[in-house]
């Protein structure tokens, strides 16, 4: 398909409640949207959401917007692109910048699925439609507030709850949670807030019988995580350290983790996400789909990915109203049953930006025609 037009949007989405983690606090989610249009007027939307500041990873939304605009779009616009790997090959000279690459790559998948008349999850090879999803709580104003929210999640049928974990919101928080909910499935996400010098803290975490400890040590590290995994019983799950298929290969070879969180943005798109999923399946390592508080557009793309069969742990894909008063996109993402979402049979993905809301939430927009 020849790419006739590309539109880039940097958008700002106000949250209902601030998102607090080991790396800081966000009151708005900044996301980059990519619209690819092919010759027949056929188009596909993609989304990539690295946050406003480079705190989760070295990438950030303003940087992604400029990288796409100045470097990536000129290599794709007006070109006949035969596949998503053809698209990535044209960007191969550029190092890193996975979130920026994912913006274009994901839009390509959606566009190509629509061209084939297939829902994205079928184009990706997903055989099921329904996906279990979890609830996720950042650092709250108080423990009582957290416990009330967890009870709410259990009442809505979520099968697991993820808790952000950082110095000052750590073992005391787990004590309160575990004593209130003795048998429910929890895991913690440390967002790379610790080092191997904190190994004793994680040995003490073993007693809380968590499903996993997500990214305890520094982003990008594989070696110290392998050391830590030998010292503790709770499975280590890697998030920020898995940025490519190669990272996943090394992690599995040296035993850095027993679970992998896969985010399409962090690894450079759906093709790499699928390759990491397949590699983990071959090694008997379970995966789950992580999220970056995307709009319903990105959420429905994550949902399509999560239909692959080795995504066995509930995903971080949320109903729109969980984080936002009003989603930028329609239809909104919703639960289709207790703790469950269902991928749509519509070609591509069902959600797209609502034009008036897109205008209101846009920080910058640029449009290119071949
Ligand atoms: Mg994480």
Coordinates of C-alpha atoms and ligand atoms in Angstrom, one line a residue:
X1 CA 0.0 0.0 0.0
X2 CA 1.2 3.5 -0.9
X3 CA 1.0 5.8 2.1
X4 CA -0.6 9.0 0.8
X5 CA -1.1 11.0 4.0
X6 CA 0.2 10.9 7.5
X7 CA -1.2 12.9 10.5
X8 CA 0.5 13.2 13.8
X9 CA -1.2 14.4 17.0
X10 CA 0.3 15.1 20.4
X11 CA -2.6 15.0 22.8
X12 CA -3.1 15.7 26.5
X13 CA -5.6 13.6 28.4
X14 CA -6.6 14.9 31.9
X15 CA -6.8 12.1 34.5
X16 CA -9.5 11.9 37.2
X17 CA -6.9 11.1 39.8
X18 CA -3.1 11.6 39.6
X19 CA -1.0 8.6 38.5
X20 CA 1.7 8.2 41.2
X21 CA 4.5 5.6 40.8
X22 CA 8.1 5.2 41.9
X23 CA 9.2 7.6 39.2
X24 CA 6.8 10.5 40.0
X25 CA 3.3 11.8 39.4
X26 CA 1.3 12.5 36.2
X27 CA -1.9 14.6 36.2
X28 CA -2.4 14.3 32.5
X29 CA -1.4 11.6 30.1
X30 CA 0.4 12.8 27.0
X31 CA 0.0 10.5 24.0
X32 CA 0.9 10.6 20.4
X33 CA -1.6 9.5 17.7
X34 CA -0.7 8.6 14.2
X35 CA -3.1 8.4 11.3
X36 CA -1.9 6.7 8.1
X37 CA -4.0 7.0 5.0
X38 CA -3.4 4.8 1.9
X39 CA -4.3 5.4 -1.7
X40 CA -7.9 4.2 -1.6
X41 CA -8.8 6.6 1.2
X42 CA -8.4 3.7 3.6
X43 CA -6.9 4.8 6.9
X44 CA -5.7 3.4 10.2
X45 CA -5.1 5.1 13.6
X46 CA -2.2 4.1 15.9
X47 CA -1.3 5.3 19.4
X48 CA 1.9 5.4 21.4
X49 CA 2.0 6.7 25.0
X50 CA 5.4 7.2 26.6
X51 CA 4.3 9.9 29.1
X52 CA 5.1 13.6 29.1
X53 CA 8.5 13.3 30.8
X54 CA 11.2 10.7 30.1
X55 CA 10.5 9.0 33.5
X56 CA 9.2 5.6 32.6
X57 CA 11.7 5.2 29.7
X58 CA 14.2 7.5 27.9
X59 CA 11.4 8.5 25.5
X60 CA 8.6 11.1 26.1
X61 CA 5.7 12.2 24.1
X62 CA 7.0 15.6 22.9
X63 CA 10.2 13.8 21.8
X64 CA 8.3 11.1 20.0
X65 CA 6.2 13.7 18.2
X66 CA 9.3 15.5 16.9
X67 CA 11.2 12.3 16.1
X68 CA 8.2 11.1 14.0
X69 CA 7.8 14.5 12.3
X70 CA 11.4 15.2 11.5
X71 CA 12.9 11.7 10.9
X72 CA 10.5 8.9 10.6
X73 CA 7.6 10.3 8.5
X74 CA 9.8 11.5 5.6
X75 CA 11.0 7.8 5.2
X76 CA 7.4 6.4 5.0
X77 CA 5.3 9.1 3.3
X78 CA 4.6 8.3 -0.4
X79 CA 6.3 4.9 -0.1
X80 CA 4.8 1.5 -1.1
X81 CA 4.9 -0.3 2.2
X82 CA 4.4 -4.1 1.9
X83 CA 4.4 -5.1 5.5
X84 CA 5.1 -3.9 9.0
X85 CA 8.6 -5.3 8.8
X86 CA 9.1 -3.4 5.5
X87 CA 8.1 -0.3 7.4
X88 CA 10.5 -1.0 10.3
X89 CA 13.3 -1.8 7.9
X90 CA 13.0 1.8 6.5
X91 CA 13.5 3.1 10.0
X92 CA 16.3 0.7 10.9
X93 CA 19.0 3.3 10.6
X94 CA 17.5 5.0 13.7
X95 CA 18.6 3.6 17.0
X96 CA 16.1 3.0 19.8
X97 CA 13.1 5.2 19.8
X98 CA 10.8 2.2 20.2
X99 CA 7.7 4.2 21.2
X100 CA 8.1 6.5 18.1
X101 CA 8.5 3.4 15.8
X102 CA 5.5 1.8 17.5
X103 CA 3.3 4.8 16.6
X104 CA 3.8 4.2 12.9
X105 CA 4.0 0.4 13.2
X106 CA 0.8 0.0 15.1
X107 CA -1.1 2.3 12.7
X108 CA 0.2 0.1 9.9
X109 CA -1.3 -3.0 11.5
X110 CA -4.6 -1.3 12.0
X111 CA -4.6 0.0 8.4
X112 CA -3.6 -3.4 7.0
X113 CA -6.2 -5.3 9.0
X114 CA -8.9 -2.9 7.7
X115 CA -7.6 -3.5 4.1
X116 CA -8.1 -7.2 4.7
X117 CA -11.5 -6.7 6.3
X118 CA -10.2 -8.4 9.5
X119 CA -10.4 -7.3 13.1
X120 CA -6.9 -6.6 14.4
X121 CA -6.9 -9.5 16.8
X122 CA -7.4 -11.9 13.9
X123 CA -4.8 -10.2 11.8
X124 CA -2.4 -10.7 14.8
X125 CA -3.3 -14.4 15.1
X126 CA -5.5 -14.2 18.2
X127 CA -7.9 -17.1 18.4
X128 CA -10.1 -16.0 21.3
X129 CA -12.1 -12.8 21.7
X130 CA -12.4 -12.5 25.5
X131 CA -9.4 -11.4 27.6
X132 CA -9.1 -11.2 31.4
X133 CA -8.1 -7.8 32.6
X134 CA -6.8 -6.6 36.0
X135 CA -7.1 -3.5 38.2
X136 CA -4.2 -1.3 38.9
X137 CA -3.6 1.3 41.7
X138 CA -0.9 3.9 41.9
X139 CA 0.1 5.4 45.3
X140 CA -3.0 6.7 47.0
X141 CA -3.5 9.5 49.5
X142 CA -4.1 7.0 52.2
X143 CA -4.2 3.2 52.9
X144 CA -7.9 3.4 53.6
X145 CA -8.4 4.9 50.1
X146 CA -6.4 2.0 48.6
X147 CA -8.3 -0.7 50.5
X148 CA -11.7 0.8 49.5
X149 CA -10.6 0.8 45.8
X150 CA -9.3 -2.8 46.0
X151 CA -12.7 -3.8 47.5
X152 CA -14.4 -2.0 44.6
X153 CA -12.2 -3.9 42.1
X154 CA -13.0 -7.3 43.7
X155 CA -16.7 -6.4 43.6
X156 CA -16.4 -5.7 39.9
X157 CA -15.0 -9.2 39.3
X158 CA -11.4 -8.3 38.6
X159 CA -9.2 -11.4 39.1
X160 CA -6.1 -9.6 40.2
X161 CA -4.9 -6.2 41.5
X162 CA -1.6 -4.6 40.8
X163 CA -0.2 -2.2 43.4
X164 CA 2.5 0.4 42.8
X165 CA 5.3 0.0 45.3
X166 CA 7.9 2.6 46.2
X167 CA 9.9 3.7 49.3
X168 CA 7.3 4.9 51.9
X169 CA 4.5 2.9 50.2
X170 CA 6.0 -0.6 50.6
X171 CA 5.8 -3.3 53.3
X172 CA 3.3 -1.3 55.4
X173 CA 1.1 -1.1 52.4
X174 CA 1.4 -4.8 51.7
X175 CA 0.7 -5.6 55.4
X176 CA -2.5 -3.7 55.3
X177 CA -3.5 -5.2 51.9
X178 CA -2.7 -8.8 52.8
X179 CA -4.3 -8.7 56.2
X180 CA -7.5 -7.3 54.7
X181 CA -7.6 -9.6 51.6
X182 CA -5.8 -12.8 52.7
X183 CA -6.3 -14.8 49.5
X184 CA -6.8 -12.5 46.6
X185 CA -4.2 -12.3 43.8
X186 CA -1.9 -9.3 44.0
X187 CA 1.3 -8.2 42.5
X188 CA 3.5 -5.2 43.0
X189 CA 5.2 -2.9 40.4
X190 CA 8.3 -1.2 41.6
X191 CA 9.0 0.7 38.3
X192 CA 12.7 0.2 38.7
X193 CA 12.8 2.1 42.0
X194 CA 15.3 -0.2 43.8
X195 CA 18.8 -1.7 43.4
X196 CA 20.3 -5.1 44.4
X197 CA 21.2 -3.5 47.7
X198 CA 17.5 -3.8 48.5
X199 CA 17.5 -7.6 48.1
X200 CA 16.6 -8.1 51.8
X201 CA 13.4 -6.0 51.3
X202 CA 12.4 -8.3 48.5
X203 CA 13.2 -11.4 50.5
X204 CA 10.6 -10.0 53.0
X205 CA 8.1 -9.5 50.2
X206 CA 8.1 -13.3 49.7
X207 CA 5.9 -13.7 52.7
X208 CA 3.0 -11.9 51.1
X209 CA 2.5 -14.6 48.4
X210 CA 2.4 -12.2 45.5
X211 CA 1.9 -13.4 41.9
X212 CA 5.0 -11.5 40.9
X213 CA 7.3 -8.5 41.6
X214 CA 7.3 -6.3 38.5
X215 CA 10.5 -4.5 37.6
X216 CA 12.1 -4.2 41.0
X217 CA 15.5 -3.0 39.8
X218 CA 16.9 -0.5 37.3
X219 CA 15.3 -0.1 33.9
X220 CA 17.3 -1.9 31.2
X221 CA 19.1 -4.2 33.7
X222 CA 19.0 -8.0 33.2
X223 CA 22.0 -9.2 35.2
X224 CA 21.0 -7.9 38.7
X225 CA 17.5 -9.1 38.1
X226 CA 18.9 -12.6 37.5
X227 CA 20.8 -12.3 40.8
X228 CA 17.7 -11.2 42.7
X229 CA 15.5 -13.9 41.1
X230 CA 18.0 -16.5 42.6
X231 CA 17.5 -15.0 46.1
X232 CA 13.7 -14.9 46.2
X233 CA 10.8 -17.2 45.7
X234 CA 8.3 -14.7 44.2
X235 CA 8.6 -14.6 40.4
X236 CA 10.3 -11.5 39.0
X237 CA 8.4 -9.9 36.0
X238 CA 10.3 -7.6 33.7
X239 CA 8.7 -4.5 32.2
X240 CA 11.2 -1.6 31.6
X241 CA 14.1 -4.0 31.0
X242 CA 12.5 -5.7 27.9
X243 CA 12.9 -3.2 25.1
X244 CA 13.5 -5.7 22.2
X245 CA 13.4 -9.3 21.3
X246 CA 17.1 -9.5 22.1
X247 CA 16.5 -8.3 25.6
X248 CA 13.9 -11.0 26.0
X249 CA 16.3 -13.7 24.7
X250 CA 19.0 -12.7 27.1
X251 CA 16.6 -12.4 30.0
X252 CA 15.3 -16.0 29.4
X253 CA 18.9 -17.3 28.9
X254 CA 20.2 -15.9 32.2
X255 CA 17.1 -16.3 34.3
X256 CA 16.3 -12.6 34.8
X257 CA 12.6 -13.2 35.2
X258 CA 9.9 -15.8 35.2
X259 CA 7.1 -13.6 33.7
X260 CA 7.2 -10.9 31.0
X261 CA 5.0 -7.8 30.8
X262 CA 4.8 -6.9 27.1
X263 CA 3.9 -3.3 26.0
X264 CA 3.7 -2.6 22.3
X265 CA 5.2 0.9 22.7
X266 CA 8.2 -0.1 24.8
X267 CA 9.3 -2.8 22.3
X268 CA 8.7 -0.9 19.1
X269 CA 5.3 -2.2 18.0
X270 CA 3.0 -5.2 17.6
X271 CA 5.4 -7.3 15.5
X272 CA 8.1 -7.3 18.1
X273 CA 5.5 -7.8 20.9
X274 CA 4.3 -10.9 19.1
X275 CA 7.8 -12.2 18.6
X276 CA 8.5 -11.8 22.4
X277 CA 5.2 -13.5 23.2
X278 CA 6.1 -16.4 20.9
X279 CA 9.6 -16.7 22.4
X280 CA 8.2 -16.8 25.9
X281 CA 5.6 -19.4 24.9
X282 CA 8.5 -21.6 23.6
X283 CA 10.2 -21.3 27.0
X284 CA 7.0 -21.8 29.0
X285 CA 7.2 -18.3 30.4
X286 CA 3.8 -16.6 30.8
X287 CA 3.2 -13.1 29.6
X288 CA 0.7 -10.4 30.0
X289 CA -0.1 -7.1 28.2
X290 CA 0.9 -4.0 30.0
X291 CA -0.5 -0.5 29.4
X292 CA 0.5 3.1 29.5
X293 CA -3.0 4.6 30.3
X294 CA -3.7 4.9 26.5
X295 CA -7.0 6.2 25.2
X296 CA -9.7 3.7 24.0
X297 CA -7.8 3.6 20.7
X298 CA -4.6 2.3 22.2
X299 CA -6.6 0.2 24.7
X300 CA -8.4 -1.6 21.9
X301 CA -5.1 -2.2 20.1
X302 CA -3.7 -3.6 23.4
X303 CA -6.8 -5.8 23.7
X304 CA -6.3 -7.2 20.3
X305 CA -2.7 -8.2 21.2
X306 CA -3.9 -9.7 24.5
X307 CA -5.9 -12.3 22.6
X308 CA -2.7 -14.3 21.8
X309 CA -2.7 -17.4 23.8
X310 CA 0.4 -17.1 26.0
X311 CA -1.0 -13.9 27.5
X312 CA -2.3 -15.9 30.5
X313 CA -2.1 -13.3 33.3
X314 CA -4.8 -10.6 33.3
X315 CA -3.8 -7.5 31.2
X316 CA -3.4 -3.9 32.2
X317 CA -6.2 -2.7 29.9
X318 CA -8.8 -0.5 31.6
X319 CA -12.3 0.7 31.0
X320 CA -12.1 4.3 29.8
X321 CA -13.9 5.6 32.9
X322 CA -11.3 4.0 35.2
X323 CA -8.8 6.9 34.5
X324 CA -10.8 9.4 32.4
X325 CA -14.0 11.4 32.8
X326 CA -14.3 11.3 29.1
X327 CA -12.3 9.3 26.7
X328 CA -10.8 11.0 23.6
X329 CA -12.0 8.1 21.5
X330 CA -15.3 6.3 20.9
X331 CA -16.5 3.7 21.5
X332 CA -15.0 3.7 25.0
X333 CA -13.3 0.6 26.3
X334 CA -15.7 -1.2 28.7
X335 CA -15.8 -4.5 30.7
X336 CA -17.8 -7.1 28.8
X337 CA -18.2 -9.3 31.9
X338 CA -16.6 -9.5 35.4
X339 CA -12.9 -8.6 35.0
X340 CA -13.1 -9.2 31.2
X341 CA -13.0 -7.4 27.9
X342 CA -14.0 -8.6 24.5
X343 CA -12.2 -7.7 21.2
X344 CA -14.6 -6.3 18.6
X345 CA -15.3 -8.1 15.3
X346 CA -15.1 -4.7 13.5
X347 CA -12.3 -4.5 10.9
X348 CA -9.1 -3.0 12.4
X349 CA -10.1 -1.8 15.9
X350 CA -13.4 -0.2 16.8
X351 CA -12.2 3.0 18.6
X352 CA -11.1 6.2 16.9
X353 CA -10.7 9.8 18.1
X354 CA -13.9 11.9 18.3
X355 CA -13.2 14.9 16.1
X356 CA -14.3 17.7 18.5
X357 CA -12.5 16.1 21.4
X358 CA -9.4 15.6 19.4
X359 CA -9.4 19.3 18.6
X360 CA -9.8 20.2 22.3
X361 CA -7.1 17.9 23.5
X362 CA -4.5 18.5 20.8
X363 CA -1.2 20.2 21.8
X364 CA 0.3 19.9 18.4
X365 CA -0.9 18.5 15.0
X366 CA 1.0 18.2 11.8
X367 CA -0.3 16.8 8.5
X368 CA 1.8 15.5 5.5
X369 CA 0.6 14.6 2.0
X370 CA 2.6 12.6 -0.5
Ligands
LIG1 MG1 5.3 -1.8 35.0

